[in-house]
Short mmCIF file of C-alpha atoms in Angstrom, two decimals:
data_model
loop_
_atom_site.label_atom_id
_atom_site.label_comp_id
_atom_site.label_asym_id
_atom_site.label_seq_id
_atom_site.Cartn_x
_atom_site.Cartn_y
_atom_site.Cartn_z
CA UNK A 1 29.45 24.98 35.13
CA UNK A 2 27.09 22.55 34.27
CA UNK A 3 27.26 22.26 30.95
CA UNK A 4 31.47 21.76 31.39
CA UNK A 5 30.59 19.08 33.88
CA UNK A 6 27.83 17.39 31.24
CA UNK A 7 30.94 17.88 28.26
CA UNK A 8 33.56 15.98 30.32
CA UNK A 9 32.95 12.35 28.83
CA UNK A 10 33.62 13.97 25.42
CA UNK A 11 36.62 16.06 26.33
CA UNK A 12 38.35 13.06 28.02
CA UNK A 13 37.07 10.72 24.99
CA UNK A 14 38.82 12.91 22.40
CA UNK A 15 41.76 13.40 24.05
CA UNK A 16 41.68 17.10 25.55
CA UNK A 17 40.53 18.46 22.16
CA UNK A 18 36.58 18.46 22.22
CA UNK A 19 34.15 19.40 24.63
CA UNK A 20 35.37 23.00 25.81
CA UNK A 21 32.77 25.57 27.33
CA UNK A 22 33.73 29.21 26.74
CA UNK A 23 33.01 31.92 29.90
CA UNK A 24 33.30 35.83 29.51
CA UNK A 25 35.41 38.11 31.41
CA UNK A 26 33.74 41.32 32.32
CA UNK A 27 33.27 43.29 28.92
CA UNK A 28 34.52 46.87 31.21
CA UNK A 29 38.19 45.29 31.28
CA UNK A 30 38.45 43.59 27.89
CA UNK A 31 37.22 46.05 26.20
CA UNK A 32 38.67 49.35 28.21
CA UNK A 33 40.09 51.78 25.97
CA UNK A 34 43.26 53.83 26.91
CA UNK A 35 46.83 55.42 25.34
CA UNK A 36 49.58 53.67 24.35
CA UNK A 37 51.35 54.26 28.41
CA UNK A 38 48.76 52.64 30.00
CA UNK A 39 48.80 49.58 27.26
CA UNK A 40 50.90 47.33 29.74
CA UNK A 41 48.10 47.96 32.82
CA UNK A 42 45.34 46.91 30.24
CA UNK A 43 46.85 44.14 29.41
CA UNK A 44 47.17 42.72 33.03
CA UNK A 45 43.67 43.96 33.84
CA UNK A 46 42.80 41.17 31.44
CA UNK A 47 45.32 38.51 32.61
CA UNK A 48 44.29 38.87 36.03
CA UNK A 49 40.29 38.59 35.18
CA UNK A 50 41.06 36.18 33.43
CA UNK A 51 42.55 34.21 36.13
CA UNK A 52 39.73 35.10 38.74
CA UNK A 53 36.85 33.93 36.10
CA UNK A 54 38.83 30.61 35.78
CA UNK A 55 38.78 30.13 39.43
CA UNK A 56 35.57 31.19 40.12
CA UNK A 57 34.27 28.80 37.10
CA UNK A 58 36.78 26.05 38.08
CA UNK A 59 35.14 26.48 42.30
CA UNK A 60 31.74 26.90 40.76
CA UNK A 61 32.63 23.15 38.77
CA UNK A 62 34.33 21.53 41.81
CA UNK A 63 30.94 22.12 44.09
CA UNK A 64 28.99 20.52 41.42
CA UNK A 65 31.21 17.82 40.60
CA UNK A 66 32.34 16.13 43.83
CA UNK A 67 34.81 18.48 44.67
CA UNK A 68 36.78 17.77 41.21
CA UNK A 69 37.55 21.23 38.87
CA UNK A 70 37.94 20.46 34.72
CA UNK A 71 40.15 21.97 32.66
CA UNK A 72 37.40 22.35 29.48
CA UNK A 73 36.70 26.10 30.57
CA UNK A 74 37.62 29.15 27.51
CA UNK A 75 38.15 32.25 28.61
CA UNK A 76 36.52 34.11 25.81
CA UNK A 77 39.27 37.22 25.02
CA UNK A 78 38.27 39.77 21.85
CA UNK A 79 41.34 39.19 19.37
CA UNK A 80 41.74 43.22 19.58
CA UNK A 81 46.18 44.12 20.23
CA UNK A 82 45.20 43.87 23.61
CA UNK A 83 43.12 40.88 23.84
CA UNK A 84 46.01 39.02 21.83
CA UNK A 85 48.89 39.87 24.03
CA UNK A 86 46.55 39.29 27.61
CA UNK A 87 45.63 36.04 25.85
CA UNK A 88 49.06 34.82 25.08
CA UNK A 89 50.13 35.51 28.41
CA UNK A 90 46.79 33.65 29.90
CA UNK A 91 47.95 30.88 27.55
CA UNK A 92 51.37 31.06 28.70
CA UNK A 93 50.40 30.14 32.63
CA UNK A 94 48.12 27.34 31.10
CA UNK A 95 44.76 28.74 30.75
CA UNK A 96 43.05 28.02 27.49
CA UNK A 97 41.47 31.13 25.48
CA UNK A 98 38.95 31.61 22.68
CA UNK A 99 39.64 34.43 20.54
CA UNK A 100 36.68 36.22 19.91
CA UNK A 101 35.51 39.10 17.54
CA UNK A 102 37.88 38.04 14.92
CA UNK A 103 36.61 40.18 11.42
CA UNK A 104 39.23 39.71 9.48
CA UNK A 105 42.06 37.53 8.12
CA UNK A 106 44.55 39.12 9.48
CA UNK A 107 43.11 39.11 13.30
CA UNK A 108 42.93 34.90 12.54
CA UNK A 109 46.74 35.23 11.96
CA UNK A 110 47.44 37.12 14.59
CA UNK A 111 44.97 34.82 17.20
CA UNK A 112 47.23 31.84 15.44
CA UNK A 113 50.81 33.60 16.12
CA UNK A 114 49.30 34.45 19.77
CA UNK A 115 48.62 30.64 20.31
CA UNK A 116 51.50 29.75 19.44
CA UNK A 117 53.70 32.18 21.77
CA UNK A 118 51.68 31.40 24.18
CA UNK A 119 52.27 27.32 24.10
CA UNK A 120 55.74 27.77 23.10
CA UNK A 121 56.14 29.79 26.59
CA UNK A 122 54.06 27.33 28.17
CA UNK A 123 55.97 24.25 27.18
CA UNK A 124 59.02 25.97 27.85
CA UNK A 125 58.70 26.77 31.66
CA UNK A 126 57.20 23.51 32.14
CA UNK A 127 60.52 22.08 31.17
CA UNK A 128 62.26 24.02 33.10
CA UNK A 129 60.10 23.43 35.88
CA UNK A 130 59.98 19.45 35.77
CA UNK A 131 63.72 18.87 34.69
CA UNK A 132 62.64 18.90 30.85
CA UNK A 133 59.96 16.86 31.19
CA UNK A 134 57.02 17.57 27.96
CA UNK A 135 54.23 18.43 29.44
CA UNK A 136 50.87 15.95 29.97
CA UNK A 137 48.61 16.47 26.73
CA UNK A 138 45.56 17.40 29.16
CA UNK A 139 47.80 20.63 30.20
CA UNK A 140 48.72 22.11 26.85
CA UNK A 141 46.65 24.87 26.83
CA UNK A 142 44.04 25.03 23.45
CA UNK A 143 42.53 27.73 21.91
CA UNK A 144 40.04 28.53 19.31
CA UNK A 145 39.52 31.66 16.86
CA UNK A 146 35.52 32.73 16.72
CA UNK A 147 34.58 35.21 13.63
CA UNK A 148 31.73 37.17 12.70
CA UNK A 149 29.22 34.64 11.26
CA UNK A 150 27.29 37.36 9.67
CA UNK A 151 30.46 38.22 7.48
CA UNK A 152 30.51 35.32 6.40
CA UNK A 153 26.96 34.78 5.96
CA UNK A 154 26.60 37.62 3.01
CA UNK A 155 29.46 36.31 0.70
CA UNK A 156 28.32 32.44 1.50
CA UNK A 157 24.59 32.74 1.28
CA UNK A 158 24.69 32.85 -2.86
CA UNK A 159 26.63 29.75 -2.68
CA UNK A 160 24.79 28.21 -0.08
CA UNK A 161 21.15 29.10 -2.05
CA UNK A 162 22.87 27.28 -5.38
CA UNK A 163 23.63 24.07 -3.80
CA UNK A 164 20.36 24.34 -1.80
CA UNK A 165 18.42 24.58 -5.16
CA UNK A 166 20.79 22.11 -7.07
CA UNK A 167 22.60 24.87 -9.39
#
């Protein structure tokens, strides 16, 4: 909570797009494994954690921050099937999500396409809500895609050792 608080000057000076924190959701419900008929319950599991970790973060913010909450809180989501339909429903009702435990090109896509389901059903019901009114920039919700450094590390490090001994 404090270090959203101490990011707000640069999340309001960039214009909603800087200055995020990320928070986990318990690591029992996002990463729960079940069958294909119970795929629908997981999903919610995650949706509703992640609205009680917002909450609790955005109460935890308003206590130290004269009673105002932020809206530069992540919930950190793993971009497993799951993860990427809980998170474009999270994004959906406005909460902002950062896709983690992407490994592959293919899980970036899919964190991408989930983003931009989830916005597009964002932006829609506010429209419909506020008699097709776009919504305020500060409410679209944002999200961000976080890989495997380590992967990357091994096929970068030859590169990186090259231009760090002038090759």
């Amino acid at each position: 909570a404090e270090v959203a608080i101490a990011f707000l000057p640069i999340y309001k000076e960039t214009n909603y797009r800087h200055g995020f924190v990320s928070t986990e959701l318990p690591t029992a419900i996002v990463m729960a494994q079940g069958t294909d008929a119970d795929y629908p319950d997981r999903v919610q599991a995650i949706v509703e954690a992640g609205k009680a970790r917002f909450k609790a973060t955005q109460d935890e913010i308003a206590k130290l921050n004269n009673g105002v909450p932020t809206r530069n809180i992540f919930l950190k989501i793993p971009a497993t099937e799951i993860g990427l339909k809980a998170g474009e429903i999270l994004e959906s009702l406005c909460y902002n999500v950062n896709y983690t435990l992407v490994a592959t090109k293919e899980q970036y896509r899919a964190t991408v396409i989930a983003h931009k389901w989830g916005v597009m059903a964002f932006v829609k019901n506010y429209r419909a809500k506020y008699n097709d009114a776009l919504p305020p920039l500060e409410l679209i919700p944002q999200s961000v895609s976080s890989d495997f450094v380590s992967r990357d590390d091994r096929s970068v490090a030859p590169i990186l050792d090259g231009v760090i001994k002038g090759d």
